[in-house]
mmCIF file of C-alpha atoms in Angstrom:
data_model
loop_
_atom_site.group_PDB
_atom_site.id
_atom_site.type_symbol
_atom_site.label_atom_id
_atom_site.label_comp_id
_atom_site.label_asym_id
_atom_site.label_seq_id
_atom_site.Cartn_x
_atom_site.Cartn_y
_atom_site.Cartn_z
ATOM 1 C CA UNK A 1 -51.037 -1.484 50.030
ATOM 2 C CA UNK A 2 -52.395 -2.952 46.810
ATOM 3 C CA UNK A 3 -50.446 -2.808 43.566
ATOM 4 C CA UNK A 4 -52.692 -0.170 42.019
ATOM 5 C CA UNK A 5 -52.000 2.251 44.854
ATOM 6 C CA UNK A 6 -48.304 1.398 44.718
ATOM 7 C CA UNK A 7 -48.291 2.076 40.978
ATOM 8 C CA UNK A 8 -49.886 5.483 41.534
ATOM 9 C CA UNK A 9 -46.866 6.458 43.635
ATOM 10 C CA UNK A 10 -44.685 6.196 40.519
ATOM 11 C CA UNK A 11 -46.980 6.708 37.521
ATOM 12 C CA UNK A 12 -50.153 8.548 36.559
ATOM 13 C CA UNK A 13 -52.803 5.858 36.165
ATOM 14 C CA UNK A 14 -55.233 6.266 33.273
ATOM 15 C CA UNK A 15 -58.395 4.209 32.718
ATOM 16 C CA UNK A 16 -58.762 2.832 29.203
ATOM 17 C CA UNK A 17 -62.519 2.436 28.886
ATOM 18 C CA UNK A 18 -65.766 4.104 27.942
ATOM 19 C CA UNK A 19 -67.442 2.617 31.012
ATOM 20 C CA UNK A 20 -67.292 5.702 33.215
ATOM 21 C CA UNK A 21 -69.424 4.176 35.961
ATOM 22 C CA UNK A 22 -66.964 1.324 36.340
ATOM 23 C CA UNK A 23 -63.814 3.455 36.247
ATOM 24 C CA UNK A 24 -64.719 5.431 39.371
ATOM 25 C CA UNK A 25 -63.729 2.542 41.664
ATOM 26 C CA UNK A 26 -60.122 2.759 40.441
ATOM 27 C CA UNK A 27 -59.778 6.545 40.921
ATOM 28 C CA UNK A 28 -57.680 7.164 37.788
ATOM 29 C CA UNK A 29 -56.452 10.671 37.066
ATOM 30 C CA UNK A 30 -57.148 10.556 33.313
ATOM 31 C CA UNK A 31 -59.096 8.372 30.901
ATOM 32 C CA UNK A 32 -58.677 7.249 27.304
ATOM 33 C CA UNK A 33 -61.384 6.203 24.894
ATOM 34 C CA UNK A 34 -61.630 5.025 21.321
ATOM 35 C CA UNK A 35 -64.577 4.234 19.044
ATOM 36 C CA UNK A 36 -64.368 0.505 19.878
ATOM 37 C CA UNK A 37 -64.607 1.189 23.601
ATOM 38 C CA UNK A 38 -67.538 3.557 23.089
ATOM 39 C CA UNK A 39 -69.291 0.966 20.911
ATOM 40 C CA UNK A 40 -68.792 -1.623 23.645
ATOM 41 C CA UNK A 41 -70.247 0.771 26.215
ATOM 42 C CA UNK A 42 -73.373 1.737 24.258
ATOM 43 C CA UNK A 43 -74.255 -1.934 23.908
ATOM 44 C CA UNK A 44 -74.859 -1.977 27.663
ATOM 45 C CA UNK A 45 -78.259 -0.945 28.971
ATOM 46 C CA UNK A 46 -76.763 1.685 31.295
ATOM 47 C CA UNK A 47 -75.205 3.586 28.403
ATOM 48 C CA UNK A 48 -77.582 3.009 25.504
ATOM 49 C CA UNK A 49 -79.582 6.189 26.326
ATOM 50 C CA UNK A 50 -76.485 8.319 25.714
ATOM 51 C CA UNK A 51 -76.488 7.065 22.145
ATOM 52 C CA UNK A 52 -80.223 7.259 21.502
ATOM 53 C CA UNK A 53 -80.592 10.678 23.130
ATOM 54 C CA UNK A 54 -77.652 12.113 21.195
ATOM 55 C CA UNK A 55 -78.912 10.740 17.887
ATOM 56 C CA UNK A 56 -82.382 12.125 18.570
ATOM 57 C CA UNK A 57 -80.985 15.550 19.470
ATOM 58 C CA UNK A 58 -79.071 15.767 16.197
ATOM 59 C CA UNK A 59 -81.491 14.127 13.827
ATOM 60 C CA UNK A 60 -80.777 15.182 10.270
ATOM 61 C CA UNK A 61 -77.074 15.825 10.908
ATOM 62 C CA UNK A 62 -74.408 14.006 8.928
ATOM 63 C CA UNK A 63 -73.360 10.636 10.328
ATOM 64 C CA UNK A 64 -69.807 11.760 11.103
ATOM 65 C CA UNK A 65 -71.176 14.740 13.041
ATOM 66 C CA UNK A 66 -73.428 12.477 15.107
ATOM 67 C CA UNK A 67 -70.489 10.160 15.827
ATOM 68 C CA UNK A 68 -68.445 13.095 17.114
ATOM 69 C CA UNK A 69 -71.364 14.206 19.281
ATOM 70 C CA UNK A 70 -71.553 10.716 20.818
ATOM 71 C CA UNK A 71 -67.802 10.613 21.460
ATOM 72 C CA UNK A 72 -67.890 14.000 23.162
ATOM 73 C CA UNK A 73 -70.996 13.078 25.161
ATOM 74 C CA UNK A 74 -69.085 10.159 26.639
ATOM 75 C CA UNK A 75 -66.076 12.374 27.187
ATOM 76 C CA UNK A 76 -68.179 14.855 29.140
ATOM 77 C CA UNK A 77 -69.502 12.105 31.397
ATOM 78 C CA UNK A 78 -65.989 10.756 31.928
ATOM 79 C CA UNK A 79 -64.747 14.211 32.929
ATOM 80 C CA UNK A 80 -67.279 14.170 35.762
ATOM 81 C CA UNK A 81 -65.423 11.134 37.138
ATOM 82 C CA UNK A 82 -61.740 11.877 36.507
ATOM 83 C CA UNK A 83 -60.020 15.052 37.727
ATOM 84 C CA UNK A 84 -57.663 15.180 34.754
ATOM 85 C CA UNK A 85 -58.002 14.681 31.019
ATOM 86 C CA UNK A 86 -59.957 12.552 28.597
ATOM 87 C CA UNK A 87 -58.637 11.429 25.213
ATOM 88 C CA UNK A 88 -61.124 11.476 22.328
ATOM 89 C CA UNK A 89 -60.141 9.971 18.995
ATOM 90 C CA UNK A 90 -60.319 11.412 15.498
ATOM 91 C CA UNK A 91 -61.835 9.095 12.870
ATOM 92 C CA UNK A 92 -59.012 6.679 11.984
ATOM 93 C CA UNK A 93 -60.023 6.802 8.319
ATOM 94 C CA UNK A 94 -58.482 10.285 8.237
ATOM 95 C CA UNK A 95 -55.073 9.026 9.381
ATOM 96 C CA UNK A 96 -53.346 9.836 6.086
ATOM 97 C CA UNK A 97 -55.025 13.207 5.538
ATOM 98 C CA UNK A 98 -53.441 16.032 7.513
ATOM 99 C CA UNK A 99 -55.989 18.718 6.655
ATOM 100 C CA UNK A 100 -58.984 16.494 7.400
ATOM 101 C CA UNK A 101 -57.469 15.388 10.707
ATOM 102 C CA UNK A 102 -56.904 19.005 11.754
ATOM 103 C CA UNK A 103 -60.467 19.934 10.808
ATOM 104 C CA UNK A 104 -61.979 17.018 12.734
ATOM 105 C CA UNK A 105 -59.830 17.718 15.788
ATOM 106 C CA UNK A 106 -60.926 21.354 15.803
ATOM 107 C CA UNK A 107 -64.542 20.244 15.614
ATOM 108 C CA UNK A 108 -64.164 17.862 18.552
ATOM 109 C CA UNK A 109 -62.504 20.548 20.631
ATOM 110 C CA UNK A 110 -65.193 23.066 19.699
ATOM 111 C CA UNK A 111 -67.841 20.650 20.986
ATOM 112 C CA UNK A 112 -66.029 20.329 24.307
ATOM 113 C CA UNK A 113 -65.583 24.084 24.598
ATOM 114 C CA UNK A 114 -69.269 24.643 23.835
ATOM 115 C CA UNK A 115 -69.990 22.406 26.831
ATOM 116 C CA UNK A 116 -67.728 24.511 29.056
ATOM 117 C CA UNK A 117 -64.670 22.233 29.044
ATOM 118 C CA UNK A 118 -61.251 23.859 28.743
ATOM 119 C CA UNK A 119 -58.554 22.673 26.374
ATOM 120 C CA UNK A 120 -56.384 21.579 29.280
ATOM 121 C CA UNK A 121 -58.806 18.721 30.002
ATOM 122 C CA UNK A 122 -58.938 17.183 26.539
ATOM 123 C CA UNK A 123 -56.424 15.287 24.428
ATOM 124 C CA UNK A 124 -57.272 14.635 20.797
ATOM 125 C CA UNK A 125 -56.179 11.132 19.799
ATOM 126 C CA UNK A 126 -54.554 10.934 16.383
ATOM 127 C CA UNK A 127 -52.823 8.014 14.664
ATOM 128 C CA UNK A 128 -49.023 8.339 14.540
ATOM 129 C CA UNK A 129 -48.780 8.341 10.763
ATOM 130 C CA UNK A 130 -46.554 10.986 9.215
ATOM 131 C CA UNK A 131 -49.666 12.941 8.237
ATOM 132 C CA UNK A 132 -51.128 12.533 11.709
ATOM 133 C CA UNK A 133 -47.970 13.846 13.342
ATOM 134 C CA UNK A 134 -47.961 16.901 11.073
ATOM 135 C CA UNK A 135 -51.606 17.514 11.971
ATOM 136 C CA UNK A 136 -50.758 17.238 15.668
ATOM 137 C CA UNK A 137 -47.898 19.715 15.305
ATOM 138 C CA UNK A 138 -50.297 22.244 13.785
ATOM 139 C CA UNK A 139 -52.924 21.625 16.457
ATOM 140 C CA UNK A 140 -50.400 21.969 19.277
ATOM 141 C CA UNK A 141 -49.458 25.399 17.940
ATOM 142 C CA UNK A 142 -53.138 26.327 18.278
ATOM 143 C CA UNK A 143 -53.286 25.107 21.863
ATOM 144 C CA UNK A 144 -55.141 21.881 21.047
ATOM 145 C CA UNK A 145 -53.208 19.126 22.785
ATOM 146 C CA UNK A 146 -52.836 15.716 21.186
ATOM 147 C CA UNK A 147 -52.365 12.073 22.125
ATOM 148 C CA UNK A 148 -50.535 10.284 19.310
ATOM 149 C CA UNK A 149 -51.721 6.692 19.253
ATOM 150 C CA UNK A 150 -50.997 3.565 17.186
ATOM 151 C CA UNK A 151 -47.318 4.109 17.883
ATOM 152 C CA UNK A 152 -45.198 1.007 17.360
ATOM 153 C CA UNK A 153 -41.707 2.283 16.584
ATOM 154 C CA UNK A 154 -38.847 4.401 17.819
ATOM 155 C CA UNK A 155 -38.956 6.367 14.563
ATOM 156 C CA UNK A 156 -42.538 7.434 15.205
ATOM 157 C CA UNK A 157 -41.616 8.475 18.740
ATOM 158 C CA UNK A 158 -38.721 10.630 17.517
ATOM 159 C CA UNK A 159 -40.997 12.325 14.980
ATOM 160 C CA UNK A 160 -43.620 13.006 17.666
ATOM 161 C CA UNK A 161 -41.017 14.499 19.981
ATOM 162 C CA UNK A 162 -39.697 16.687 17.190
ATOM 163 C CA UNK A 163 -43.283 17.855 16.531
ATOM 164 C CA UNK A 164 -43.642 18.766 20.225
ATOM 165 C CA UNK A 165 -46.856 16.832 20.694
ATOM 166 C CA UNK A 166 -48.263 16.686 24.209
ATOM 167 C CA UNK A 167 -48.351 12.916 24.655
ATOM 168 C CA UNK A 168 -47.662 9.647 22.860
ATOM 169 C CA UNK A 169 -49.189 6.215 23.459
ATOM 170 C CA UNK A 170 -46.635 3.562 22.457
ATOM 171 C CA UNK A 171 -48.313 0.152 22.280
ATOM 172 C CA UNK A 172 -46.927 -2.712 24.350
ATOM 173 C CA UNK A 173 -49.340 -5.537 23.602
ATOM 174 C CA UNK A 174 -49.345 -5.371 19.842
ATOM 175 C CA UNK A 175 -45.545 -5.467 19.690
ATOM 176 C CA UNK A 176 -45.629 -8.406 22.105
ATOM 177 C CA UNK A 177 -48.243 -10.113 19.903
ATOM 178 C CA UNK A 178 -46.086 -9.663 16.800
ATOM 179 C CA UNK A 179 -42.974 -11.133 18.388
ATOM 180 C CA UNK A 180 -44.937 -14.018 19.900
ATOM 181 C CA UNK A 181 -46.477 -14.865 16.546
ATOM 182 C CA UNK A 182 -43.098 -14.725 14.821
ATOM 183 C CA UNK A 183 -41.567 -16.897 17.535
ATOM 184 C CA UNK A 184 -44.123 -19.647 17.035
ATOM 185 C CA UNK A 185 -43.264 -22.864 18.848
ATOM 186 C CA UNK A 186 -39.905 -21.407 19.903
ATOM 187 C CA UNK A 187 -41.505 -18.596 21.914
ATOM 188 C CA UNK A 188 -40.554 -18.813 25.600
ATOM 189 C CA UNK A 189 -43.206 -16.911 27.548
ATOM 190 C CA UNK A 190 -41.315 -16.955 30.836
ATOM 191 C CA UNK A 191 -38.037 -15.798 29.313
ATOM 192 C CA UNK A 192 -39.746 -12.974 27.402
ATOM 193 C CA UNK A 193 -41.798 -11.654 30.321
ATOM 194 C CA UNK A 194 -41.407 -8.458 32.329
ATOM 195 C CA UNK A 195 -38.458 -6.293 31.348
ATOM 196 C CA UNK A 196 -37.597 -8.778 28.576
ATOM 197 C CA UNK A 197 -40.974 -8.317 26.880
ATOM 198 C CA UNK A 198 -40.363 -6.756 23.424
ATOM 199 C CA UNK A 199 -43.244 -4.316 23.903
ATOM 200 C CA UNK A 200 -41.954 -3.270 27.312
ATOM 201 C CA UNK A 201 -38.463 -2.790 25.877
ATOM 202 C CA UNK A 202 -39.872 -0.562 23.133
ATOM 203 C CA UNK A 203 -41.655 1.750 25.582
ATOM 204 C CA UNK A 204 -38.703 1.827 27.978
ATOM 205 C CA UNK A 205 -36.369 2.740 25.123
ATOM 206 C CA UNK A 206 -38.623 5.608 24.038
ATOM 207 C CA UNK A 207 -39.056 6.816 27.628
ATOM 208 C CA UNK A 208 -35.299 6.794 28.273
ATOM 209 C CA UNK A 209 -34.591 8.589 24.987
ATOM 210 C CA UNK A 210 -37.092 11.337 25.774
ATOM 211 C CA UNK A 211 -35.788 11.860 29.292
ATOM 212 C CA UNK A 212 -32.148 11.747 28.202
ATOM 213 C CA UNK A 213 -32.719 14.457 25.601
ATOM 214 C CA UNK A 214 -35.109 16.627 27.603
ATOM 215 C CA UNK A 215 -38.095 16.034 25.314
ATOM 216 C CA UNK A 216 -41.218 17.284 27.087
ATOM 217 C CA UNK A 217 -43.684 14.971 25.309
ATOM 218 C CA UNK A 218 -45.372 12.688 27.848
ATOM 219 C CA UNK A 219 -45.022 8.919 27.410
ATOM 220 C CA UNK A 220 -48.123 6.846 28.170
ATOM 221 C CA UNK A 221 -47.680 3.093 27.787
ATOM 222 C CA UNK A 222 -50.768 1.475 26.270
ATOM 223 C CA UNK A 223 -52.192 -1.799 24.957
ATOM 224 C CA UNK A 224 -51.350 -4.161 27.809
ATOM 225 C CA UNK A 225 -51.893 -7.909 27.713
ATOM 226 C CA UNK A 226 -51.016 -8.721 31.332
ATOM 227 C CA UNK A 227 -50.128 -7.167 34.687
ATOM 228 C CA UNK A 228 -46.479 -8.113 34.274
ATOM 229 C CA UNK A 229 -46.129 -5.647 31.412
ATOM 230 C CA UNK A 230 -47.599 -2.885 33.569
ATOM 231 C CA UNK A 231 -45.356 -3.638 36.543
ATOM 232 C CA UNK A 232 -42.313 -3.635 34.245
ATOM 233 C CA UNK A 233 -43.175 -0.064 33.178
ATOM 234 C CA UNK A 234 -43.887 1.394 36.618
ATOM 235 C CA UNK A 235 -42.340 4.843 36.617
ATOM 236 C CA UNK A 236 -43.407 5.688 33.072
ATOM 237 C CA UNK A 237 -45.102 9.099 32.873
ATOM 238 C CA UNK A 238 -48.537 7.543 32.448
ATOM 239 C CA UNK A 239 -49.984 4.077 31.811
ATOM 240 C CA UNK A 240 -53.461 3.590 30.346
ATOM 241 C CA UNK A 241 -54.958 0.364 31.615
ATOM 242 C CA UNK A 242 -58.156 -1.602 30.983
ATOM 243 C CA UNK A 243 -60.625 -2.145 33.850
ATOM 244 C CA UNK A 244 -59.837 -5.881 33.981
ATOM 245 C CA UNK A 245 -56.137 -5.233 34.565
ATOM 246 C CA UNK A 246 -56.860 -2.365 36.962
ATOM 247 C CA UNK A 247 -58.945 -4.814 38.996
ATOM 248 C CA UNK A 248 -56.097 -7.333 39.033
ATOM 249 C CA UNK A 249 -53.694 -4.679 40.287
ATOM 250 C CA UNK A 250 -56.177 -3.598 42.934
ATOM 251 C CA UNK A 251 -56.565 -7.186 44.153
ATOM 252 C CA UNK A 252 -52.829 -7.848 44.530
ATOM 253 C CA UNK A 253 -50.648 -6.932 47.514
ATOM 254 C CA UNK A 254 -47.386 -7.947 45.812
ATOM 255 C CA UNK A 255 -44.703 -5.264 46.267
ATOM 256 C CA UNK A 256 -44.227 -2.980 43.268
ATOM 257 C CA UNK A 257 -41.242 -0.693 42.688
ATOM 258 C CA UNK A 258 -40.424 1.833 39.984
ATOM 259 C CA UNK A 259 -38.813 0.158 36.976
ATOM 260 C CA UNK A 260 -38.201 3.335 34.951
ATOM 261 C CA UNK A 261 -36.466 6.437 36.243
ATOM 262 C CA UNK A 262 -35.675 9.707 34.426
ATOM 263 C CA UNK A 263 -32.073 10.207 33.338
ATOM 264 C CA UNK A 264 -30.228 13.557 33.256
ATOM 265 C CA UNK A 265 -30.598 15.605 30.079
ATOM 266 C CA UNK A 266 -27.512 16.456 27.997
ATOM 267 C CA UNK A 267 -27.189 19.954 26.519
ATOM 268 C CA UNK A 268 -27.861 18.862 22.934
ATOM 269 C CA UNK A 269 -31.210 18.002 21.389
ATOM 270 C CA UNK A 270 -31.493 14.797 19.323
ATOM 271 C CA UNK A 271 -31.582 14.853 15.563
ATOM 272 C CA UNK A 272 -34.905 15.772 13.941
ATOM 273 C CA UNK A 273 -36.892 13.181 12.050
ATOM 274 C CA UNK A 274 -37.282 14.173 8.408
ATOM 275 C CA UNK A 275 -39.618 12.674 5.885
ATOM 276 C CA UNK A 276 -37.857 11.755 2.678
ATOM 277 C CA UNK A 277 -39.559 11.701 -0.678
ATOM 278 C CA UNK A 278 -42.327 9.121 -0.444
ATOM 279 C CA UNK A 279 -42.187 6.936 2.675
ATOM 280 C CA UNK A 280 -38.644 5.634 2.411
ATOM 281 C CA UNK A 281 -37.658 6.893 5.843
ATOM 282 C CA UNK A 282 -40.756 5.625 7.667
ATOM 283 C CA UNK A 283 -41.001 2.326 9.570
ATOM 284 C CA UNK A 284 -41.430 -0.732 7.408
ATOM 285 C CA UNK A 285 -44.097 -3.154 8.483
ATOM 286 C CA UNK A 286 -45.799 -3.114 11.850
ATOM 287 C CA UNK A 287 -42.806 -2.180 13.995
ATOM 288 C CA UNK A 288 -39.135 -1.344 14.079
ATOM 289 C CA UNK A 289 -36.687 -2.838 16.561
ATOM 290 C CA UNK A 290 -36.159 -0.657 19.639
ATOM 291 C CA UNK A 291 -33.457 1.898 18.958
ATOM 292 C CA UNK A 292 -33.691 1.604 15.182
ATOM 293 C CA UNK A 293 -34.391 4.436 12.755
ATOM 294 C CA UNK A 294 -35.121 3.527 9.163
ATOM 295 C CA UNK A 295 -32.877 5.815 7.117
#
């Protein structure tokens, strides 16, 4: 059995691409997109008509409305391939504006619903800023489920769990990149691989915290640089993986076992994350060390 099929025995596999024709060969349950992936797709001849046809059909509309139409058009095509959910992203420029994020998310969902797609098949991707998390909390109360992305710290994960968001996407690769850059010539790639990878440790710490405290928010590892990072997180709720890495997994017969396993839940819930005046309690810089809350 190849590694991709082995991984599916432990984790829900998600395709991270806008190339819906390519993703079919990997049979993922869900898919994630972002504007960069959609831009990459429309530059291919097979997908360019989706852009030109959508623009032509909405000529005269505001640019941001046309962009949302294109994103949803791709989402609709993806949902013909995957049996589960697609994640569609809110304009990242709204990441520090709660009201604008809520409004844009509602508009995206309305476009899906107008096309006959139920809310259970769509996740709205929102940046894990404080404002984004508050927007997601409001949307979840309305039945619009959210995928909180650009998540680099334990503090962000605690806040998302407290907000009862549907799913978070903690990034592995960008944390790995940061540590590798800081390590410079002293960085030991072999010693910091697999379970020792800083990005892997971050996701594992969040996953274990959620399971220990009975937090229902799904954990979907994201932003992978190599197969080793994926293998080290087998057992995570979901993993969203690029086509290149999915192909590598599919081509390998190396045994793969679950690395993460749920732990029993204690009776008490964890402490809530509160925002102090200003941003004093929020993560400083790009990341916070696993297990650290800035207080």
